[in-house]
Short mmCIF file of C-alpha atoms in Angstrom, two decimals:
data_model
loop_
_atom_site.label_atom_id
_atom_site.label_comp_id
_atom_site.label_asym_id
_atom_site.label_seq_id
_atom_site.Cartn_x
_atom_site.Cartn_y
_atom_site.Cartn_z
CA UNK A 14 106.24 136.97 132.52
CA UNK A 15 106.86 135.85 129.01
CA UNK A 16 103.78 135.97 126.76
CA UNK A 17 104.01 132.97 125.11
CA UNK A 18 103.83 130.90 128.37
CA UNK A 19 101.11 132.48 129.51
CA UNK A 20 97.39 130.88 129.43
CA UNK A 21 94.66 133.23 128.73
CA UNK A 22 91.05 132.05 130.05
CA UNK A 23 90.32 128.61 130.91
CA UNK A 24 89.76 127.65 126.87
CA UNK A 25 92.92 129.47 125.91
CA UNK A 26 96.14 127.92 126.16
CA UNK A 27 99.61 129.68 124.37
CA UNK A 28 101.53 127.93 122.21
CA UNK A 29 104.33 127.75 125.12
CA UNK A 30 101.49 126.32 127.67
CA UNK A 31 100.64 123.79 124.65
CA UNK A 32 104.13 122.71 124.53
CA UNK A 33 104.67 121.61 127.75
CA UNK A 34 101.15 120.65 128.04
CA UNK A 35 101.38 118.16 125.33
CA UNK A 36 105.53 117.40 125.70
CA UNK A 37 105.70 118.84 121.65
CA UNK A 38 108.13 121.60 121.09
CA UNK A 39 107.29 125.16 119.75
CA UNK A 40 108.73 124.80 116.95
CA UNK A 41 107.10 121.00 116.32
CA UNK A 42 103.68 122.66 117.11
CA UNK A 43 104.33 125.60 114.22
CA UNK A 44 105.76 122.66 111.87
CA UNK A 45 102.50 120.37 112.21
CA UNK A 46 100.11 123.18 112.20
CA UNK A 47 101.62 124.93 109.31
CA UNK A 48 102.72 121.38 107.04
CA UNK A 49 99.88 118.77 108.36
CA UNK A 50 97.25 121.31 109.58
CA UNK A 51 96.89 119.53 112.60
CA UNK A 52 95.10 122.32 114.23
CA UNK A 53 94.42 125.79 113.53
CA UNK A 54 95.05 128.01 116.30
CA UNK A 55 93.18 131.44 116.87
CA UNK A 56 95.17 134.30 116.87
CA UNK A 57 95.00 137.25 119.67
CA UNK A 58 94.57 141.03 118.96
CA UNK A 59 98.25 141.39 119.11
CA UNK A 60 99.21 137.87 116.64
CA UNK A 61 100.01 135.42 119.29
CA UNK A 62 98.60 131.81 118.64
CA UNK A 63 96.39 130.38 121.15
CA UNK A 64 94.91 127.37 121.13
CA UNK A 65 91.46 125.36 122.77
CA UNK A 66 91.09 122.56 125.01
CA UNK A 67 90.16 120.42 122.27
CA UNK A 68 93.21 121.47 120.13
CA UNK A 69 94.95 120.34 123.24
CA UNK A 70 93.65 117.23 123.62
CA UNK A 71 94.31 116.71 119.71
CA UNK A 72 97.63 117.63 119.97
CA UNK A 73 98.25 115.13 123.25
CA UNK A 74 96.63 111.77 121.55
CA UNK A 75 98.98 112.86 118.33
CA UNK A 76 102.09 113.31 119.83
CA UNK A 77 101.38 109.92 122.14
CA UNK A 78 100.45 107.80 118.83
CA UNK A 79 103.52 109.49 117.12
CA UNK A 80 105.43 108.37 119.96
CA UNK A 81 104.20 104.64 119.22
CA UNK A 82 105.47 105.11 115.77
CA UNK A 83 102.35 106.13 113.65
CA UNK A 84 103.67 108.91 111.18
CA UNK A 85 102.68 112.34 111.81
CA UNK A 86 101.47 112.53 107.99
CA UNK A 87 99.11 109.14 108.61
CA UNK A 88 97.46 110.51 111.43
CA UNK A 89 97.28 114.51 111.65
CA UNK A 90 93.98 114.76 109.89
CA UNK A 91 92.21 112.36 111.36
CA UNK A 92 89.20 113.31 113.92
CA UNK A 93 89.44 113.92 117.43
CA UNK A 94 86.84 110.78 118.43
CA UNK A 95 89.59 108.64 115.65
CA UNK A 96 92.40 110.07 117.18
CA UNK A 97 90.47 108.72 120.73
CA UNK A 98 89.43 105.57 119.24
CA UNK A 99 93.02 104.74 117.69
CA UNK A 100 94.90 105.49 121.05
CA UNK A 101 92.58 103.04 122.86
CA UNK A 102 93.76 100.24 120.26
CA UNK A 103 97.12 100.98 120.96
CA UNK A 104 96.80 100.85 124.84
CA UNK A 105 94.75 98.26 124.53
CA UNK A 106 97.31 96.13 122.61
CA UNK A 107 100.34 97.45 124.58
CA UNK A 108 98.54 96.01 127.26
CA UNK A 109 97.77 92.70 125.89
CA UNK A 110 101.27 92.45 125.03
CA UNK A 111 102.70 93.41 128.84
CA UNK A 112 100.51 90.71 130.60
CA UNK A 113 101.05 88.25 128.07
CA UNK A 114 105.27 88.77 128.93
CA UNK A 115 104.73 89.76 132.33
CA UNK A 116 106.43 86.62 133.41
CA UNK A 117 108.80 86.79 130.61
CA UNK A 118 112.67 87.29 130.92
CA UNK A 119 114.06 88.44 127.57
CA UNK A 120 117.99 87.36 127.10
CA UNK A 121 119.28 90.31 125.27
CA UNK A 122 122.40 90.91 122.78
CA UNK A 123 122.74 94.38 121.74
CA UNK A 124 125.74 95.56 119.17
CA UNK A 125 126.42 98.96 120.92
CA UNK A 126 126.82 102.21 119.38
CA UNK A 127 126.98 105.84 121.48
CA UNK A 128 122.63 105.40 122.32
CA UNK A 129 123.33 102.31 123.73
CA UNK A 130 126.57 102.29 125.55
CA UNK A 131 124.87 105.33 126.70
CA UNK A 132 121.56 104.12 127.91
CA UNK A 133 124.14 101.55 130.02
CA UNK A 134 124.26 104.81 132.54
CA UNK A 135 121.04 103.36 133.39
CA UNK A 136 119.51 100.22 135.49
CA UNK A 137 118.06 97.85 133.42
CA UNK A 138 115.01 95.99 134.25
CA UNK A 139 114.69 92.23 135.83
CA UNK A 140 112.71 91.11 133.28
CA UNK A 141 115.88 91.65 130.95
CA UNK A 142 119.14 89.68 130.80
CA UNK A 143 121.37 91.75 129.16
CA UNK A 144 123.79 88.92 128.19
CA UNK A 145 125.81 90.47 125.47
CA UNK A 146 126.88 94.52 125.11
CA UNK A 147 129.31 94.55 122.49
CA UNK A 148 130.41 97.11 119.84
CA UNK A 149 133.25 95.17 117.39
CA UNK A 150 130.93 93.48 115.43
CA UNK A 151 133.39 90.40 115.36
CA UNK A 152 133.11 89.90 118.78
CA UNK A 153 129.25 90.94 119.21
CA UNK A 154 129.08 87.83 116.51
CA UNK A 155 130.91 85.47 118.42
CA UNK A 156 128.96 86.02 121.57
CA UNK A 157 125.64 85.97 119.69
CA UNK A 158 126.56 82.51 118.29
CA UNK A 159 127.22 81.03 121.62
CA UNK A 160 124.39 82.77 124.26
CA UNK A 161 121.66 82.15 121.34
CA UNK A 162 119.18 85.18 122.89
CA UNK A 163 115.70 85.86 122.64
CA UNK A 164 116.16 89.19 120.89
CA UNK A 165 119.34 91.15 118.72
CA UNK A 166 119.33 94.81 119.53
CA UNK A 167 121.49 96.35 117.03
CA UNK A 168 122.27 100.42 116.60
CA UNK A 169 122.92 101.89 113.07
CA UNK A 170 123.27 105.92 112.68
CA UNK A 171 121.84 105.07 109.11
CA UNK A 172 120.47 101.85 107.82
CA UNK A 173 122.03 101.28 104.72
CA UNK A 174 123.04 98.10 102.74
CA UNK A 175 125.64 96.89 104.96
CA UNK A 176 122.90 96.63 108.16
CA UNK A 177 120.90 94.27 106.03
CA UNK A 178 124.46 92.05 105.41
CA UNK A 179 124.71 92.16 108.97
CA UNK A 180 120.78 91.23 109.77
CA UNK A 181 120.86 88.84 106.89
CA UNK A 182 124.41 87.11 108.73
CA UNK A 183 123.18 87.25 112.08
CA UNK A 184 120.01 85.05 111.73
CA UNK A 185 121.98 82.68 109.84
CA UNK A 186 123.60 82.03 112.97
CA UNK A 187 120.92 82.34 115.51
CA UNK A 188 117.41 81.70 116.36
CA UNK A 189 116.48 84.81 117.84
CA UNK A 190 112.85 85.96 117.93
CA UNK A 191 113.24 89.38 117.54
CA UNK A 192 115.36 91.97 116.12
CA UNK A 193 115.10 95.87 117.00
CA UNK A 194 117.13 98.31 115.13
CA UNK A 195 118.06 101.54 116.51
CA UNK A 196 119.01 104.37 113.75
CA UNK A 197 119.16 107.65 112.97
CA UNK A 198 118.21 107.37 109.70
CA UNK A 199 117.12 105.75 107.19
CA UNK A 200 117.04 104.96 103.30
CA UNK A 201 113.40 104.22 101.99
CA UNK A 202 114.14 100.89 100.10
CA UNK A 203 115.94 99.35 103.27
CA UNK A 204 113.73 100.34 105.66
CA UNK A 205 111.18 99.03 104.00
CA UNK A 206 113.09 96.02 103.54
CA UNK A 207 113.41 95.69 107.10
CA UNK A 208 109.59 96.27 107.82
CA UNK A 209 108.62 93.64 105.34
CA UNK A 210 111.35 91.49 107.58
CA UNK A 211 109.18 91.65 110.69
CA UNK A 212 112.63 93.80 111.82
CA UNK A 213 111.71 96.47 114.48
CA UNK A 214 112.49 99.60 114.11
CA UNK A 215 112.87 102.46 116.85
CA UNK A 216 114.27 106.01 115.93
CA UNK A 217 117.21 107.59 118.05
CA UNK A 218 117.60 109.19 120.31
CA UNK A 219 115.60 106.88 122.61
CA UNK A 220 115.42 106.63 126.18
CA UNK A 221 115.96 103.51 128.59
CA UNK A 222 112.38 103.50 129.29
CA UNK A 223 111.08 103.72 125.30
CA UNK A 224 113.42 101.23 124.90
CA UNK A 225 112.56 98.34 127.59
CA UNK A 226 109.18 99.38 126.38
CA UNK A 227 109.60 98.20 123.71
CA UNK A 228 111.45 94.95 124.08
CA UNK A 229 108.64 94.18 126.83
CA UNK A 230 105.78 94.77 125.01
CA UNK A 231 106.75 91.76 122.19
CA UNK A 232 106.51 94.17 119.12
CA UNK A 233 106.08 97.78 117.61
CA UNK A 234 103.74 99.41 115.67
CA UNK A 235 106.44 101.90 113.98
CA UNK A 236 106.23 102.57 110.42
CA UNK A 237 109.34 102.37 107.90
CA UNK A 238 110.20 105.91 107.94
CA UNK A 239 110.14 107.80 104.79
CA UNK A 240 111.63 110.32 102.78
CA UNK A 241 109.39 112.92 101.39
CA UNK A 242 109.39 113.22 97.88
CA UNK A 243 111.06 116.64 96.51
CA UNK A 244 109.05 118.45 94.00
CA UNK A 245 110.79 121.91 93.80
CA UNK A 246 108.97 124.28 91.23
CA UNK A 247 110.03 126.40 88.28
CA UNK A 248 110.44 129.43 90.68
CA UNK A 249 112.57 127.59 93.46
CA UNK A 250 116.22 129.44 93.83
CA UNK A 251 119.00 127.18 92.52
CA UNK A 252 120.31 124.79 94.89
CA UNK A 253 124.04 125.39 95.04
CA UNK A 254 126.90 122.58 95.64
CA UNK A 255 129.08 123.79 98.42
CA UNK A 256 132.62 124.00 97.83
CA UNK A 257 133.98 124.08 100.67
CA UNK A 258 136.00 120.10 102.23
CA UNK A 259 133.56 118.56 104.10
CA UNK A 260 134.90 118.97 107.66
CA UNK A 261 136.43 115.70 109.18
CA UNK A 262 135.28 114.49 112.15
CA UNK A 263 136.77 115.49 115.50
CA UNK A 264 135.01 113.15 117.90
CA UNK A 265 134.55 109.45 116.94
CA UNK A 266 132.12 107.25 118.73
CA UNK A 267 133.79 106.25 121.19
CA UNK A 268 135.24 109.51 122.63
CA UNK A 269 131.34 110.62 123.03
CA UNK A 270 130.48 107.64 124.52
CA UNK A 271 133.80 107.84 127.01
CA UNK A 272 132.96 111.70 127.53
CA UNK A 273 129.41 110.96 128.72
CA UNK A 274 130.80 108.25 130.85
CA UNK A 275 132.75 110.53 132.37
CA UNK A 276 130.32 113.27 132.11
CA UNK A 277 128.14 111.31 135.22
CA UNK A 278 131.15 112.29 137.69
CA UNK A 279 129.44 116.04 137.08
CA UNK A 280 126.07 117.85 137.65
CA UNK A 281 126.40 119.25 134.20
CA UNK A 282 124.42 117.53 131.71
CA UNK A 283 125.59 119.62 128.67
CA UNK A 284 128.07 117.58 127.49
CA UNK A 285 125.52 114.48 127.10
CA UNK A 286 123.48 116.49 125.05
CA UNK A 287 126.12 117.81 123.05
CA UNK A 288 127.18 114.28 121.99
CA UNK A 289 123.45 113.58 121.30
CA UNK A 290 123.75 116.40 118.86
CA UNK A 291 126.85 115.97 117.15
CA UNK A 292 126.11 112.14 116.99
CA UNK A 293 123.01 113.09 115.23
CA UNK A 294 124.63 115.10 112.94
CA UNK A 295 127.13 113.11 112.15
CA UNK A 296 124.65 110.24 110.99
CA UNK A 297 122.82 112.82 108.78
CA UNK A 298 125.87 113.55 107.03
CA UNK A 299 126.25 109.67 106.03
CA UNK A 300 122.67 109.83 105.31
CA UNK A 301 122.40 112.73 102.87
CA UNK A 302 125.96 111.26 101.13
CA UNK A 303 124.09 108.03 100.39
CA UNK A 304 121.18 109.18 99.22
CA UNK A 305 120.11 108.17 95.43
CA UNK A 306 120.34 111.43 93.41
CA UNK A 307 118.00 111.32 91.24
CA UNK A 308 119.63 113.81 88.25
CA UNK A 309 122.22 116.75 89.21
CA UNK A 310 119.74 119.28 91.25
CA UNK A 311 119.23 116.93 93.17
CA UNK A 312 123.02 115.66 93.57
CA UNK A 313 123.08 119.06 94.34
CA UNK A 314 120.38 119.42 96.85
CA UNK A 315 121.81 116.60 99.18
CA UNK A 316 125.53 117.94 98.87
CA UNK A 317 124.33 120.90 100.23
CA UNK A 318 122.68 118.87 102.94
CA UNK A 319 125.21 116.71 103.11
CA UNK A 320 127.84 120.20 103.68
CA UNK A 321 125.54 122.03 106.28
CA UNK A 322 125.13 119.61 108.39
CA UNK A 323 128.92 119.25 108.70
CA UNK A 324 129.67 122.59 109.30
CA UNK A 325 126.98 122.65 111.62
CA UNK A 326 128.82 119.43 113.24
CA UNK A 327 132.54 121.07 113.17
CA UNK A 328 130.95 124.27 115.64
CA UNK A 329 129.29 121.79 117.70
CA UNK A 330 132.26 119.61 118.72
CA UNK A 331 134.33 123.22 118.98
CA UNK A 332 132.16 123.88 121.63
CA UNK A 333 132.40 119.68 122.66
CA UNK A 334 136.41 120.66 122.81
CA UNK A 335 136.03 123.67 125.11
CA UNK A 336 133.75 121.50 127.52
CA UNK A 337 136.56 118.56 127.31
CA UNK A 338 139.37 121.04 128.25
CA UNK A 339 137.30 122.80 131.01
CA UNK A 340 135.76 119.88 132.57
CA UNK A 341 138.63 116.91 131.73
CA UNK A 342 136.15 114.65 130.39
CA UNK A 343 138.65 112.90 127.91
CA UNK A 344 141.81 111.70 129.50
#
């Protein structure tokens, strides 16, 4: 049996029995430990990490407020009777929130991208009338302007000037409550924008359930997500500028969403989490291009960024081309 998924004595849990314990990856746990010193797990005779029942129950209230959209940053130091005491706030006002729309039917409009006309594989709720899917913005406009619906779902791989234009246009011409933003990422100044707009904001990839959850519950408590400041020192290497043309893209939008359409006529799931990743790539690539450089390192810096995570895209949809030719998935 594999060491690391293994669980000691009863106060002695690997990191691998954390992991699926809490639902936070290996690699999160080492991240948070090492960066946010969420815990600080014992080590055996032989290295391994192991952890106690209180780091587990840490680790579970964090990764369920995280999930709610409190930053990892806000929250990691805080005690384990705040950690219990915040989480009962939250349930407490999710609750609130579900009886007070428990009778509620929500008329939705939601400007598809790929998470969306993805999350259409799924059944969606009675309480939701999902009156307008729609991704030509045109059209998404047009149907807005005539159903008038309660809340304006709209999906952005990076929220950038233009999703403001198109926030800013579309409650000039309706009187929706609510509006919930999807994205991949985000820049500082318009996310906070969109905070200070009362504009909800939920991070892809999301699932059908986080997503009614949402919409059902009347609100979020996610923070504008932010991007850590860079304060490289005298002894950091040299950030190079790649030279190398930034691969183009092989796979628009809509050939992953028509692959994982076509993808449910298998058992396979590989090819919907394939799309998830070169879709998420993608939008980091348009993220780290628009980023404000602040002098030429750090040009530099998000070139770099900006380079890897396209090469790291090409080999991904090379393997998204083999599982197309096997499988047929794109006609």
């Amino acid at each position: 049996m594999d060491g690391q998924s293994q669980v000691t004595t009863d106060d002695a849990y690997s990191i691998g029995a954390v992991a699926r314990l809490t639902g936070i990856s290996t690699h999160a746990l080492r991240i948070w430990e090492r960066r946010y010193g969420t815990v600080v797990a014992r080590r055996t005779e032989t290295g391994r990490r192991i952890y106690s029942r209180r780091d587990v129950e840490k680790l579970s209230l964090l990764k369920l407020l995280v999930d709610h959209g409190f930053s990892i940053g806000q929250i990691a130091n805080l005690s384990l009777d705040d950690l219990r005491e915040r989480h009962g706030e939250v349930a407490e006002q999710l609750s609130t929130m579900q009886e007070r729309n428990s009778e509620l039917v929500l008329r939705v409009a939601a400007l598809a991208g790929f998470s969306i006309n993805r999350l259409r594989r799924h059944p969606v709720p009675d309480k939701i009338d999902l009156a307008v899917v729609e991704s030509d913005y045109s059209r998404f406009r047009a149907d807005v302007k005539r159903v008038q619906p309660d809340v304006i779902v709209l999906e952005f791989p990076v929220v950038d000037a233009d999703a403001l234009r198109r926030i800013a246009d579309l409650r000039s011409i309706t009187e929706a409550r609510r509006f919930v933003v999807l994205f991949n990422f985000a820049h500082p100044q318009e996310a906070a924008e969109l905070a200070a707009a009362k504009v909800e904001l939920l991070r892809s990839p999301v699932t059908m359930e986080s997503l009614v959850g949402l919409l059902l519950a009347g609100g979020t408590m996610a923070q504008p997500p932010r991007r850590p400041a860079l304060s490289p020192s005298d002894s950091d290497p040299v950030l190079r500028v790649l030279e190398e043309d930034i691969p183009p893209r092989r796979f628009a939008e809509a050939d992953l969403s028509a692959i994982v359409k076509r993808q449910s006529d298998i058992a396979c799931e590989c090819p919907a989490h394939l799309a998830d990743l070169i879709q998420s790539l993608a939008a980091f690539e348009v993220y780290s291009e628009q980023c404000e450089s602040r002098d030429e390192k750090d040009a530099a810096l998000h070139r770099y960024l900006q380079g890897t995570a396209a090469r790291a895209r090409a080999l991904m949809e090379e393997a998204m081309d083999t599982l197309v030719v096997e499988d047929r998935l794109l006609d």
